[in-house]
Amino acid sequence: MSGNMIVCRCNDVTVEEIEALIDEGVTDIEELKRLLRIGMGPCQGRTCIPLVLSILARRTGKSPDEIPVPRARVPVRPVRVEVLVGGGDE
Amino acid sequence: MSKVAIIGGGIIGVATAYELAKLGEEVILFEKNYFGSGSTFRCATGIRAQFTDEANIRLMKYSVERWERLEEELGFDINFKQTGYLFLATNEEEVEAFKNNIKLQNKFGVPTRLIDMDEAKEIVPILNTEPFLAGAWNPKDGKANPFKTLFAYLFRAREMGVDAREYTEVVGLEHEGDTVTAVKFRNGGKIESVKVDAVINAANAWAPSINAMAGLRRDIVPIKPYKHQLVKTEPLEPGQAEPLVCPPSWNDSYIIQDGEDGGIICGSGIEHEPKHPWDYEPTYDFLVGVLRYAVRIAPPLKHAHVVRQWAGFYAKTPDKNPAIGKLLDNFYIAAGFSGHGFMMAPAVAEALADLVSKGHTKVPLDWDWYDPYRFERGELRSSAFQIG
C-alpha cells in the first residue's frame, strides 16, 4: 500500500495518517477511530475497518485476531429522519 | 517533587495530569479502559458559560478563556470554535427567566443578550422561529473536538514525563489513617503496587468505588450514572446550525452542528438508568423521541439521514454540581460532573493541580460550592443548569 492511498472513503483518511498516529503511540483502534474519524461515516466502517486492522497488525506485530473490532453503531445503514418521525412537521 | 496518582483517564484526569506535570510534579495516571472511554468521548462537544448561578458562571467564564488559548498552549488542533449557544423561550415566563439569567451572567462578564427571532434566524438558518418568543444568545460559548482535546493534553503530559497507562485497572488503595500511601493496580496478570504522596479520584461515574477503596463510605459523594444518548445526521453544509440551539422547555432537547464534519448532533433529556456499569446500549425510544424535537426545532432536518446513535453517562450528583476538593489528607476528588466535565476541564484541571501542588489557586473556583462533603452535611446547592 502506498502512503497516500485512501483507506476511509467517507472521511478521506490515508494509510500515511494512520501509520503516523500508530508511530506516535496511538495503537488502540477505538482511539484511531476517533482521532481520524475512520468508521464514523455513512459506511459504518465496512470499507475501512478491515484495512485499518491489517495496517495496525502489521505495524504493531500483533495478529489481526488479537485486535478487537470497534463497536458498530446503529443504524446499520443511514435512515431518513422523516421515516423515523412519521413524515409530518408536527 | 511529590508523586501524584490520578485514577481515571477521561478529560479531567488527563488535563489534571498535564497541569501537575507543568508544576513539576511526578504523575502516574491509570485508566481501566481506553483513554476517554467513559464520558469524554461520548459527549456532545458543547462549551458554555450560560449557567444560572454565580459559581458555575464564574468557573465557566474562566474555562472559556482557557479554551480560547488552549490550541496555542497545547500546540495541537483541537477545533475549538466560538459558535455560541442559543436558548429559546416558548412563553413569557421563560423570557422573564432568561432576562434574570442574562443579568446574572452579564454581572460576571459573560456577554449573553436577549435576541429576537429575526436575529435568531440569521444565526441559525434552518431554525423554525414560529414556536419561540426570544432567545438567550452568548456568542462566546462554543464547542471543541473532545477526541483531539484529550490527546492534545495527553501528548503534552507524556512529553513532560507523565506515566499515563490505559487498560490498567486500579484494584485497591493502601492507607494509614487518613493518608493514602499506595495504589494497587493490575498489570497484565499480576497485581502491582506503587507508593504515592497524593491520589486524585477522577473516575466520574465510577468514582464511588474508588472512594470505597480509600476507606470512605461508597456514597460519601453520591454519584449516580444516567444513560444519555445522542443521534447524529449525515454531514450538512456548514453554517446551518453551528451554535447549540436548545428550547429548555422541550425536554432540554437540542441540536448542534458537529465542528468536524457538519453532521447535526441531536440530544434530549430522555434518560435511562443503566442496566449495568457499562450499559451503552442505544434505545429506539430515544431515537424517535429526540428526532421529533429536532425536526420541530429545524424542520429541514427531516430530509437528512441519521448515521449514528450512541450513549454515554451523565455522572450526576443530587444537585448536578460536581464534587471537587479534598476528601482525606492526601486524597482528592473531581467527579460527578453531571454532563459538564468536558467544558469545565481546562479550569478544573488547573485549579485542582494548584490545590494538590501548592494548596491555593488563582482560578475562580468556589471550593465551598463544590465541596465534596456537602452531601454528607445535607447542604445541597441550587441545581446546576443542565440540558440533554
CSV table of C-alpha atoms in Angstrom, one decimal:
chain,number,residue,atom,x,y,z
A,1,MET,CA,0.0,0.0,0.0
A,2,SER,CA,1.4,3.4,-0.9
A,3,GLY,CA,1.2,6.1,1.8
A,4,ASN,CA,-1.3,8.4,0.1
A,5,MET,CA,-3.7,5.5,-0.6
A,6,ILE,CA,-7.2,6.3,0.9
A,7,VAL,CA,-8.3,3.8,3.5
A,8,CYS,CA,-11.5,5.5,4.6
A,9,ARG,CA,-13.5,6.8,1.7
A,10,CYS,CA,-16.2,8.5,3.9
A,11,ASN,CA,-13.7,10.8,5.6
A,12,ASP,CA,-10.6,10.7,3.2
A,13,VAL,CA,-8.2,9.1,5.6
A,14,THR,CA,-4.9,7.8,4.1
A,15,VAL,CA,-2.5,5.0,5.1
A,16,GLU,CA,0.1,7.6,6.0
A,17,GLU,CA,-2.2,9.3,8.5
A,18,ILE,CA,-3.0,6.0,10.2
A,19,GLU,CA,0.7,4.9,10.4
A,20,ALA,CA,1.8,8.3,11.7
A,21,LEU,CA,-0.6,8.1,14.7
A,22,ILE,CA,0.4,4.4,15.4
A,23,ASP,CA,4.0,5.6,15.5
A,24,GLU,CA,3.0,8.3,18.0
A,25,GLY,CA,1.8,5.6,20.3
A,26,VAL,CA,-2.0,5.6,19.5
A,27,THR,CA,-2.4,1.9,18.9
A,28,ASP,CA,-5.9,1.3,20.1
A,29,ILE,CA,-8.4,1.0,17.3
A,30,GLU,CA,-11.1,2.9,19.4
A,31,GLU,CA,-8.7,5.8,19.6
A,32,LEU,CA,-7.5,5.7,16.0
A,33,LYS,CA,-11.2,5.7,15.0
A,34,ARG,CA,-12.0,8.8,17.0
A,35,LEU,CA,-8.9,10.8,16.0
A,36,LEU,CA,-9.2,10.1,12.3
A,37,ARG,CA,-13.0,9.5,12.1
A,38,ILE,CA,-12.5,6.2,10.4
A,39,GLY,CA,-15.6,4.1,10.6
A,40,MET,CA,-17.7,7.1,11.6
A,41,GLY,CA,-19.0,7.9,8.2
A,42,PRO,CA,-22.1,6.6,6.4
A,43,CYS,CA,-20.5,3.2,5.5
A,44,GLN,CA,-20.1,2.5,9.3
A,45,GLY,CA,-16.6,1.1,8.8
A,46,ARG,CA,-17.5,-1.6,6.3
A,47,THR,CA,-14.7,-0.4,3.9
A,48,CYS,CA,-12.1,0.9,6.2
A,49,ILE,CA,-12.1,-1.1,9.4
A,50,PRO,CA,-10.7,-4.4,7.9
A,51,LEU,CA,-7.9,-2.3,6.2
A,52,VAL,CA,-7.1,-0.4,9.5
A,53,LEU,CA,-6.9,-3.8,11.3
A,54,SER,CA,-4.4,-5.1,8.8
A,55,ILE,CA,-2.3,-1.9,9.0
A,56,LEU,CA,-2.4,-2.0,12.8
A,57,ALA,CA,-1.5,-5.7,12.9
A,58,ARG,CA,1.5,-5.1,10.5
A,59,ARG,CA,2.7,-2.0,12.3
A,60,THR,CA,2.5,-3.4,15.9
A,61,GLY,CA,3.4,-7.0,15.1
A,62,LYS,CA,0.2,-8.4,16.5
A,63,SER,CA,-2.1,-10.9,14.8
A,64,PRO,CA,-5.3,-9.3,13.4
A,65,ASP,CA,-7.3,-11.7,15.6
A,66,GLU,CA,-5.8,-10.1,18.8
A,67,ILE,CA,-7.2,-6.7,17.8
A,68,PRO,CA,-10.8,-6.1,18.9
A,69,VAL,CA,-13.1,-4.6,16.3
A,70,PRO,CA,-14.7,-1.3,17.4
A,71,ARG,CA,-18.3,-1.5,18.4
A,72,ALA,CA,-20.7,-0.9,15.4
A,73,ARG,CA,-23.2,1.9,15.9
A,74,VAL,CA,-26.9,1.8,15.0
A,75,PRO,CA,-28.4,2.4,12.5
A,76,VAL,CA,-26.6,-0.2,10.3
A,77,ARG,CA,-27.5,1.9,7.2
A,78,PRO,CA,-28.4,5.6,7.2
A,79,VAL,CA,-32.1,6.2,7.7
A,80,ARG,CA,-34.0,9.3,6.7
A,81,VAL,CA,-35.2,11.3,9.7
A,82,GLU,CA,-38.7,11.6,8.1
A,83,VAL,CA,-39.1,7.8,8.1
A,84,LEU,CA,-38.4,7.7,11.9
A,85,VAL,CA,-40.6,10.5,13.0
A,86,GLY,CA,-43.5,9.8,10.7
A,87,GLY,CA,-43.1,12.4,8.0
A,88,GLY,CA,-45.0,15.4,9.4
A,89,ASP,CA,-43.6,18.7,10.6
A,90,GLU,CA,-45.7,18.4,13.8
B,1,MET,CA,8.5,17.0,44.0
B,2,SER,CA,5.8,14.6,45.0
B,3,LYS,CA,4.3,11.6,43.3
B,4,VAL,CA,0.6,12.0,42.4
B,5,ALA,CA,-1.6,9.2,41.2
B,6,ILE,CA,-4.7,10.1,39.1
B,7,ILE,CA,-7.4,7.5,38.7
B,8,GLY,CA,-9.5,8.0,35.6
B,9,GLY,CA,-8.2,8.7,32.0
B,10,GLY,CA,-11.0,11.0,30.9
B,11,ILE,CA,-10.6,14.7,30.1
B,12,ILE,CA,-10.5,15.7,33.8
B,13,GLY,CA,-7.8,13.1,34.7
B,14,VAL,CA,-5.6,13.7,31.7
B,15,ALA,CA,-5.9,17.5,31.8
B,16,THR,CA,-5.0,17.4,35.6
B,17,ALA,CA,-2.0,15.2,34.8
B,18,TYR,CA,-0.8,17.8,32.3
B,19,GLU,CA,-1.3,20.7,34.8
B,20,LEU,CA,0.5,18.8,37.6
B,21,ALA,CA,3.4,18.0,35.3
B,22,LYS,CA,3.6,21.7,34.4
B,23,LEU,CA,4.0,22.4,38.1
B,24,GLY,CA,6.9,19.9,38.3
B,25,GLU,CA,5.1,17.0,40.0
B,26,GLU,CA,5.6,13.4,39.1
B,27,VAL,CA,2.4,11.9,37.8
B,28,ILE,CA,1.1,8.3,37.2
B,29,LEU,CA,-2.3,8.1,35.6
B,30,PHE,CA,-4.5,5.0,35.5
B,31,GLU,CA,-7.3,4.3,33.0
B,32,LYS,CA,-9.0,0.9,33.2
B,33,ASN,CA,-10.3,1.0,29.6
B,34,TYR,CA,-9.0,3.2,26.8
B,35,PHE,CA,-8.5,7.0,27.3
B,36,GLY,CA,-11.7,8.9,27.1
B,37,SER,CA,-13.8,5.8,27.0
B,38,GLY,CA,-16.0,6.8,30.0
B,39,SER,CA,-17.9,10.0,29.3
B,40,THR,CA,-15.5,12.3,27.5
B,41,PHE,CA,-15.6,10.5,24.1
B,42,ARG,CA,-19.4,10.3,24.2
B,43,CYS,CA,-20.1,13.9,24.9
B,44,ALA,CA,-21.9,16.4,22.7
B,45,THR,CA,-18.9,18.7,22.4
B,46,GLY,CA,-20.6,21.9,23.8
B,47,ILE,CA,-18.9,24.5,26.0
B,48,ARG,CA,-20.9,27.3,27.6
B,49,ALA,CA,-20.8,29.9,30.4
B,50,GLN,CA,-24.6,30.3,30.3
B,51,PHE,CA,-25.3,28.8,33.7
B,52,THR,CA,-27.8,30.2,36.2
B,53,ASP,CA,-25.7,30.5,39.4
B,54,GLU,CA,-22.6,32.5,40.3
B,55,ALA,CA,-20.2,29.6,40.9
B,56,ASN,CA,-20.8,27.8,37.6
B,57,ILE,CA,-20.9,31.1,35.6
B,58,ARG,CA,-17.6,32.3,37.0
B,59,LEU,CA,-15.9,28.9,36.7
B,60,MET,CA,-17.1,28.6,33.0
B,61,LYS,CA,-16.1,32.1,32.1
B,62,TYR,CA,-12.6,31.3,33.2
B,63,SER,CA,-12.7,27.9,31.5
B,64,VAL,CA,-13.8,29.6,28.2
B,65,GLU,CA,-10.8,32.0,28.5
B,66,ARG,CA,-8.6,28.9,28.8
B,67,TRP,CA,-10.3,27.2,25.9
B,68,GLU,CA,-9.5,30.3,23.8
B,69,ARG,CA,-5.8,29.8,24.4
B,70,LEU,CA,-5.7,26.1,24.6
B,71,GLU,CA,-4.9,25.3,21.0
B,72,GLU,CA,-1.8,27.5,21.1
B,73,GLU,CA,-0.7,26.3,24.5
B,74,LEU,CA,-1.0,22.6,23.6
B,75,GLY,CA,0.3,23.0,20.1
B,76,PHE,CA,-2.5,20.8,18.6
B,77,ASP,CA,-5.5,21.5,16.5
B,78,ILE,CA,-8.5,20.9,18.9
B,79,ASN,CA,-11.1,22.6,16.7
B,80,PHE,CA,-12.4,24.9,19.4
B,81,LYS,CA,-14.9,27.3,17.8
B,82,GLN,CA,-16.9,30.0,19.4
B,83,THR,CA,-20.1,29.4,17.6
B,84,GLY,CA,-22.4,30.3,20.6
B,85,TYR,CA,-25.3,28.8,22.5
B,86,LEU,CA,-28.8,29.9,21.7
B,87,PHE,CA,-31.5,29.1,24.3
B,88,LEU,CA,-35.1,29.6,23.1
B,89,ALA,CA,-38.1,30.7,25.1
B,90,THR,CA,-41.6,29.4,24.3
B,91,ASN,CA,-43.6,31.6,26.7
B,92,GLU,CA,-43.5,34.9,28.6
B,93,GLU,CA,-42.4,33.4,31.9
B,94,GLU,CA,-39.4,31.8,30.2
B,95,VAL,CA,-38.5,35.2,28.6
B,96,GLU,CA,-38.5,36.7,32.1
B,97,ALA,CA,-36.4,33.9,33.5
B,98,PHE,CA,-33.9,34.4,30.6
B,99,LYS,CA,-33.7,38.1,31.4
B,100,ASN,CA,-32.8,37.3,35.0
B,101,ASN,CA,-30.2,34.7,34.0
B,102,ILE,CA,-28.7,37.2,31.4
B,103,LYS,CA,-28.5,39.9,34.1
B,104,LEU,CA,-26.5,37.5,36.4
B,105,GLN,CA,-24.3,36.3,33.5
B,106,ASN,CA,-23.6,39.9,32.5
B,107,LYS,CA,-22.7,40.8,36.1
B,108,PHE,CA,-19.8,38.3,35.9
B,109,GLY,CA,-18.7,39.4,32.4
B,110,VAL,CA,-20.4,36.8,30.2
B,111,PRO,CA,-21.8,38.7,27.2
B,112,THR,CA,-25.2,37.0,26.9
B,113,ARG,CA,-28.1,39.0,25.5
B,114,LEU,CA,-31.7,38.6,24.6
B,115,ILE,CA,-32.3,38.5,20.9
B,116,ASP,CA,-35.5,38.4,18.7
B,117,MET,CA,-36.4,35.7,16.3
B,118,ASP,CA,-35.2,37.6,13.2
B,119,GLU,CA,-31.7,37.7,14.6
B,120,ALA,CA,-32.0,34.0,15.7
B,121,LYS,CA,-32.9,33.1,12.1
B,122,GLU,CA,-29.8,34.8,10.8
B,123,ILE,CA,-27.7,32.8,13.3
B,124,VAL,CA,-29.4,29.5,12.6
B,125,PRO,CA,-30.8,29.5,9.0
B,126,ILE,CA,-32.7,26.2,9.4
B,127,LEU,CA,-34.4,27.3,12.6
B,128,ASN,CA,-38.2,27.2,12.9
B,129,THR,CA,-38.9,30.6,14.5
B,130,GLU,CA,-42.7,30.2,14.9
B,131,PRO,CA,-42.9,28.5,18.3
B,132,PHE,CA,-40.4,30.8,20.0
B,133,LEU,CA,-40.6,34.3,21.5
B,134,ALA,CA,-37.0,35.2,22.1
B,135,GLY,CA,-33.5,33.7,22.5
B,136,ALA,CA,-30.7,34.0,25.1
B,137,TRP,CA,-27.6,34.3,22.9
B,138,ASN,CA,-23.9,34.1,24.0
B,139,PRO,CA,-21.6,34.2,21.0
B,140,LYS,CA,-18.6,33.3,23.2
B,141,ASP,CA,-19.9,29.8,24.1
B,142,GLY,CA,-18.9,27.1,21.7
B,143,LYS,CA,-17.6,23.6,21.0
B,144,ALA,CA,-14.4,21.6,20.5
B,145,ASN,CA,-13.4,18.2,19.4
B,146,PRO,CA,-13.3,16.0,22.6
B,147,PHE,CA,-11.0,13.4,21.0
B,148,LYS,CA,-8.4,15.8,19.8
B,149,THR,CA,-8.5,17.8,23.1
B,150,LEU,CA,-7.9,14.8,25.2
B,151,PHE,CA,-5.0,13.6,23.1
B,152,ALA,CA,-3.5,17.1,22.9
B,153,TYR,CA,-3.4,17.2,26.7
B,154,LEU,CA,-2.1,13.6,26.8
B,155,PHE,CA,0.7,14.1,24.3
B,156,ARG,CA,2.0,17.2,26.1
B,157,ALA,CA,1.6,15.4,29.5
B,158,ARG,CA,3.7,12.5,28.3
B,159,GLU,CA,6.4,14.8,26.9
B,160,MET,CA,6.7,16.2,30.4
B,161,GLY,CA,7.2,12.7,31.9
B,162,VAL,CA,3.6,11.7,32.9
B,163,ASP,CA,3.3,7.9,33.1
B,164,ALA,CA,-0.2,7.5,31.6
B,165,ARG,CA,-1.4,3.9,31.4
B,166,GLU,CA,-4.6,2.7,29.8
B,167,TYR,CA,-6.2,-0.8,30.2
B,168,THR,CA,-4.7,-0.6,33.7
B,169,GLU,CA,-7.3,-1.0,36.4
B,170,VAL,CA,-6.8,0.2,40.0
B,171,VAL,CA,-7.9,-2.5,42.3
B,172,GLY,CA,-7.1,-1.0,45.7
B,173,LEU,CA,-5.6,1.8,47.8
B,174,GLU,CA,-3.4,1.3,50.8
B,175,HIS,CA,-4.0,3.8,53.6
B,176,GLU,CA,-2.8,4.6,57.1
B,177,GLY,CA,-5.5,6.5,58.9
B,178,ASP,CA,-6.4,9.5,56.7
B,179,THR,CA,-3.4,9.1,54.4
B,180,VAL,CA,-3.4,7.1,51.2
B,181,THR,CA,0.1,5.5,50.9
B,182,ALA,CA,0.0,3.3,47.8
B,183,VAL,CA,-2.1,2.4,44.7
B,184,LYS,CA,-2.6,-1.2,43.7
B,185,PHE,CA,-3.2,-1.9,40.1
B,186,ARG,CA,-3.5,-4.8,37.7
B,187,ASN,CA,-0.6,-5.1,35.2
B,188,GLY,CA,-1.2,-8.0,32.9
B,189,GLY,CA,-2.0,-11.0,35.1
B,190,LYS,CA,-0.4,-9.6,38.3
B,191,ILE,CA,-1.2,-7.0,40.9
B,192,GLU,CA,1.5,-4.3,41.4
B,193,SER,CA,1.7,-1.5,43.9
B,194,VAL,CA,3.2,2.0,43.7
B,195,LYS,CA,3.9,4.3,46.6
B,196,VAL,CA,2.4,7.8,46.2
B,197,ASP,CA,2.2,11.1,48.0
B,198,ALA,CA,-1.3,12.0,46.8
B,199,VAL,CA,-4.2,10.5,44.9
B,200,ILE,CA,-6.9,12.1,42.7
B,201,ASN,CA,-10.2,10.3,42.1
B,202,ALA,CA,-11.2,11.5,38.6
B,203,ALA,CA,-13.3,8.4,37.8
B,204,ASN,CA,-16.6,10.3,37.4
B,205,ALA,CA,-19.4,7.7,37.1
B,206,TRP,CA,-17.1,5.1,38.7
B,207,ALA,CA,-15.8,7.4,41.5
B,208,PRO,CA,-17.8,5.9,44.4
B,209,SER,CA,-15.9,2.6,44.1
B,210,ILE,CA,-12.6,4.4,44.3
B,211,ASN,CA,-13.8,6.3,47.4
B,212,ALA,CA,-14.6,3.0,48.9
B,213,MET,CA,-11.0,1.8,48.2
B,214,ALA,CA,-9.8,4.8,50.3
B,215,GLY,CA,-11.8,3.5,53.2
B,216,LEU,CA,-14.6,6.1,52.8
B,217,ARG,CA,-18.3,5.2,52.5
B,218,ARG,CA,-19.2,4.5,48.9
B,219,ASP,CA,-21.9,7.1,48.9
B,220,ILE,CA,-20.0,9.8,50.7
B,221,VAL,CA,-20.2,11.5,47.4
B,222,PRO,CA,-23.5,10.1,46.0
B,223,ILE,CA,-22.8,9.9,42.2
B,224,LYS,CA,-25.3,8.0,40.0
B,225,PRO,CA,-24.8,7.3,36.3
B,226,TYR,CA,-27.7,8.1,33.9
B,227,LYS,CA,-27.6,6.9,30.3
B,228,HIS,CA,-27.9,9.8,27.9
B,229,GLN,CA,-27.8,9.4,24.2
B,230,LEU,CA,-27.0,11.3,21.0
B,231,VAL,CA,-28.1,10.9,17.4
B,232,LYS,CA,-26.1,12.3,14.5
B,233,THR,CA,-27.1,13.0,10.9
B,234,GLU,CA,-25.1,12.9,7.8
B,235,PRO,CA,-22.9,16.0,7.1
B,236,LEU,CA,-24.8,19.2,6.2
B,237,GLU,CA,-23.3,22.3,4.7
B,238,PRO,CA,-21.5,24.3,7.4
B,239,GLY,CA,-23.4,27.2,8.9
B,240,GLN,CA,-26.9,25.7,9.1
B,241,ALA,CA,-26.9,25.2,12.9
B,242,GLU,CA,-23.4,26.0,14.2
B,243,PRO,CA,-24.5,27.1,17.7
B,244,LEU,CA,-26.0,24.8,20.2
B,245,VAL,CA,-29.8,25.5,19.9
B,246,CYS,CA,-32.0,24.5,22.8
B,247,PRO,CA,-35.5,25.3,23.9
B,248,PRO,CA,-35.2,24.1,27.6
B,249,SER,CA,-39.0,23.6,27.9
B,250,TRP,CA,-38.9,21.0,25.2
B,251,ASN,CA,-37.4,18.4,27.5
B,252,ASP,CA,-34.0,20.1,27.2
B,253,SER,CA,-33.7,19.0,23.6
B,254,TYR,CA,-31.0,20.5,21.4
B,255,ILE,CA,-29.2,20.4,18.1
B,256,ILE,CA,-25.6,21.4,17.3
B,257,GLN,CA,-23.7,21.1,14.1
B,258,ASP,CA,-20.5,19.0,14.6
B,259,GLY,CA,-17.5,21.2,14.1
B,260,GLU,CA,-15.6,18.4,12.4
B,261,ASP,CA,-17.8,17.2,9.6
B,262,GLY,CA,-21.0,19.3,9.7
B,263,GLY,CA,-23.4,16.5,10.9
B,264,ILE,CA,-26.1,17.6,13.2
B,265,ILE,CA,-25.8,16.2,16.8
B,266,CYS,CA,-29.3,15.9,18.4
B,267,GLY,CA,-29.7,15.5,22.2
B,268,SER,CA,-32.7,15.4,24.6
B,269,GLY,CA,-33.4,14.9,28.3
B,270,ILE,CA,-34.7,11.4,27.7
B,271,GLU,CA,-32.6,9.4,30.2
B,272,HIS,CA,-32.4,5.8,31.3
B,273,GLU,CA,-30.9,4.1,34.3
B,274,PRO,CA,-28.1,1.9,33.0
B,275,LYS,CA,-28.8,-1.8,33.4
B,276,HIS,CA,-25.1,-2.4,34.3
B,277,PRO,CA,-22.0,-0.2,34.7
B,278,TRP,CA,-21.2,-0.4,31.0
B,279,ASP,CA,-24.7,-0.2,29.6
B,280,TYR,CA,-24.1,1.9,26.4
B,281,GLU,CA,-26.9,0.2,24.5
B,282,PRO,CA,-28.8,2.8,22.4
B,283,THR,CA,-32.6,2.7,22.6
B,284,TYR,CA,-35.3,3.1,20.0
B,285,ASP,CA,-37.5,5.4,22.2
B,286,PHE,CA,-34.6,7.9,22.3
B,287,LEU,CA,-34.0,7.8,18.6
B,288,VAL,CA,-37.6,8.6,17.8
B,289,GLY,CA,-38.1,10.9,20.7
B,290,VAL,CA,-35.1,13.1,20.1
B,291,LEU,CA,-35.8,13.4,16.4
B,292,ARG,CA,-39.4,14.6,17.0
B,293,TYR,CA,-37.9,17.5,18.9
B,294,ALA,CA,-35.1,18.1,16.4
B,295,VAL,CA,-37.5,18.4,13.4
B,296,ARG,CA,-39.6,20.9,15.4
B,297,ILE,CA,-36.5,23.0,16.1
B,298,ALA,CA,-35.2,22.7,12.5
B,299,PRO,CA,-37.8,21.2,10.0
B,300,PRO,CA,-35.4,20.7,7.1
B,301,LEU,CA,-33.7,18.0,9.2
B,302,LYS,CA,-36.5,15.6,8.3
B,303,HIS,CA,-34.8,15.2,4.9
B,304,ALA,CA,-31.4,14.3,6.4
B,305,HIS,CA,-30.3,10.8,7.2
B,306,VAL,CA,-29.4,9.5,10.6
B,307,VAL,CA,-25.9,7.9,10.5
B,308,ARG,CA,-25.1,7.2,14.2
B,309,GLN,CA,-26.6,6.8,17.6
B,310,TRP,CA,-24.6,6.3,20.8
B,311,ALA,CA,-24.8,6.5,24.6
B,312,GLY,CA,-22.8,7.7,27.5
B,313,PHE,CA,-23.3,8.5,31.1
B,314,TYR,CA,-24.1,11.8,32.9
B,315,ALA,CA,-22.5,11.0,36.3
B,316,LYS,CA,-24.9,13.0,38.4
B,317,THR,CA,-24.7,14.3,42.0
B,318,PRO,CA,-28.0,15.2,43.7
B,319,ASP,CA,-27.5,18.9,42.9
B,320,LYS,CA,-25.9,18.2,39.5
B,321,ASN,CA,-22.8,20.1,40.5
B,322,PRO,CA,-19.5,18.2,40.5
B,323,ALA,CA,-17.7,17.3,43.7
B,324,ILE,CA,-14.2,19.0,43.6
B,325,GLY,CA,-11.8,19.1,46.6
B,326,LYS,CA,-10.1,17.2,49.3
B,327,LEU,CA,-11.7,14.1,50.9
B,328,LEU,CA,-8.8,12.9,53.1
B,329,ASP,CA,-5.3,14.3,54.0
B,330,ASN,CA,-3.9,13.5,50.5
B,331,PHE,CA,-6.9,12.1,48.7
B,332,TYR,CA,-8.8,14.4,46.3
B,333,ILE,CA,-11.8,14.1,44.1
B,334,ALA,CA,-13.1,15.8,40.9
B,335,ALA,CA,-16.1,13.8,39.8
B,336,GLY,CA,-19.8,13.8,39.4
B,337,PHE,CA,-19.7,16.3,36.5
B,338,SER,CA,-23.3,15.7,35.6
B,339,GLY,CA,-22.7,16.2,31.9
B,340,HIS,CA,-20.3,19.2,32.2
B,341,GLY,CA,-16.9,17.6,32.6
B,342,PHE,CA,-15.6,18.4,29.1
B,343,MET,CA,-16.4,22.1,29.1
B,344,MET,CA,-15.1,22.6,32.7
B,345,ALA,CA,-11.9,20.6,32.3
B,346,PRO,CA,-9.4,23.4,31.5
B,347,ALA,CA,-10.4,25.4,34.6
B,348,VAL,CA,-11.0,22.4,37.0
B,349,ALA,CA,-7.7,20.7,36.0
B,350,GLU,CA,-5.7,23.9,36.6
B,351,ALA,CA,-7.4,24.6,39.9
B,352,LEU,CA,-7.1,21.0,41.2
B,353,ALA,CA,-3.4,20.8,40.2
B,354,ASP,CA,-2.8,24.1,42.1
B,355,LEU,CA,-4.6,22.8,45.1
B,356,VAL,CA,-2.7,19.5,45.2
B,357,SER,CA,0.7,21.0,44.5
B,358,LYS,CA,0.5,24.5,46.1
B,359,GLY,CA,-2.6,24.5,48.3
B,360,HIS,CA,-4.0,27.6,46.6
B,361,THR,CA,-5.1,28.8,43.1
B,362,LYS,CA,-5.9,31.9,41.2
B,363,VAL,CA,-8.7,30.0,39.3
B,364,PRO,CA,-12.1,31.4,40.4
B,365,LEU,CA,-13.3,28.0,41.6
B,366,ASP,CA,-15.7,28.3,44.6
B,367,TRP,CA,-14.3,25.4,46.8
B,368,ASP,CA,-17.3,25.7,49.2
B,369,TRP,CA,-19.8,25.4,46.4
B,370,TYR,CA,-18.2,22.2,45.0
B,371,ASP,CA,-17.2,20.8,48.5
B,372,PRO,CA,-17.4,17.0,48.2
B,373,TYR,CA,-18.7,16.8,51.8
B,374,ARG,CA,-21.8,18.9,51.2
B,375,PHE,CA,-24.0,15.9,50.6
B,376,GLU,CA,-22.9,14.4,53.9
B,377,ARG,CA,-23.9,17.6,55.6
B,378,GLY,CA,-27.2,17.8,53.7
B,379,GLU,CA,-26.3,21.1,52.1
B,380,LEU,CA,-27.3,20.8,48.5
B,381,ARG,CA,-26.6,23.7,46.1
B,382,SER,CA,-29.1,25.0,43.7
B,383,SER,CA,-29.3,22.6,40.8
B,384,ALA,CA,-26.7,23.4,38.1
B,385,PHE,CA,-28.5,24.2,34.8
B,386,GLN,CA,-28.3,21.1,32.8
B,387,ILE,CA,-29.6,20.2,29.3
B,388,GLY,CA,-29.9,17.0,27.2
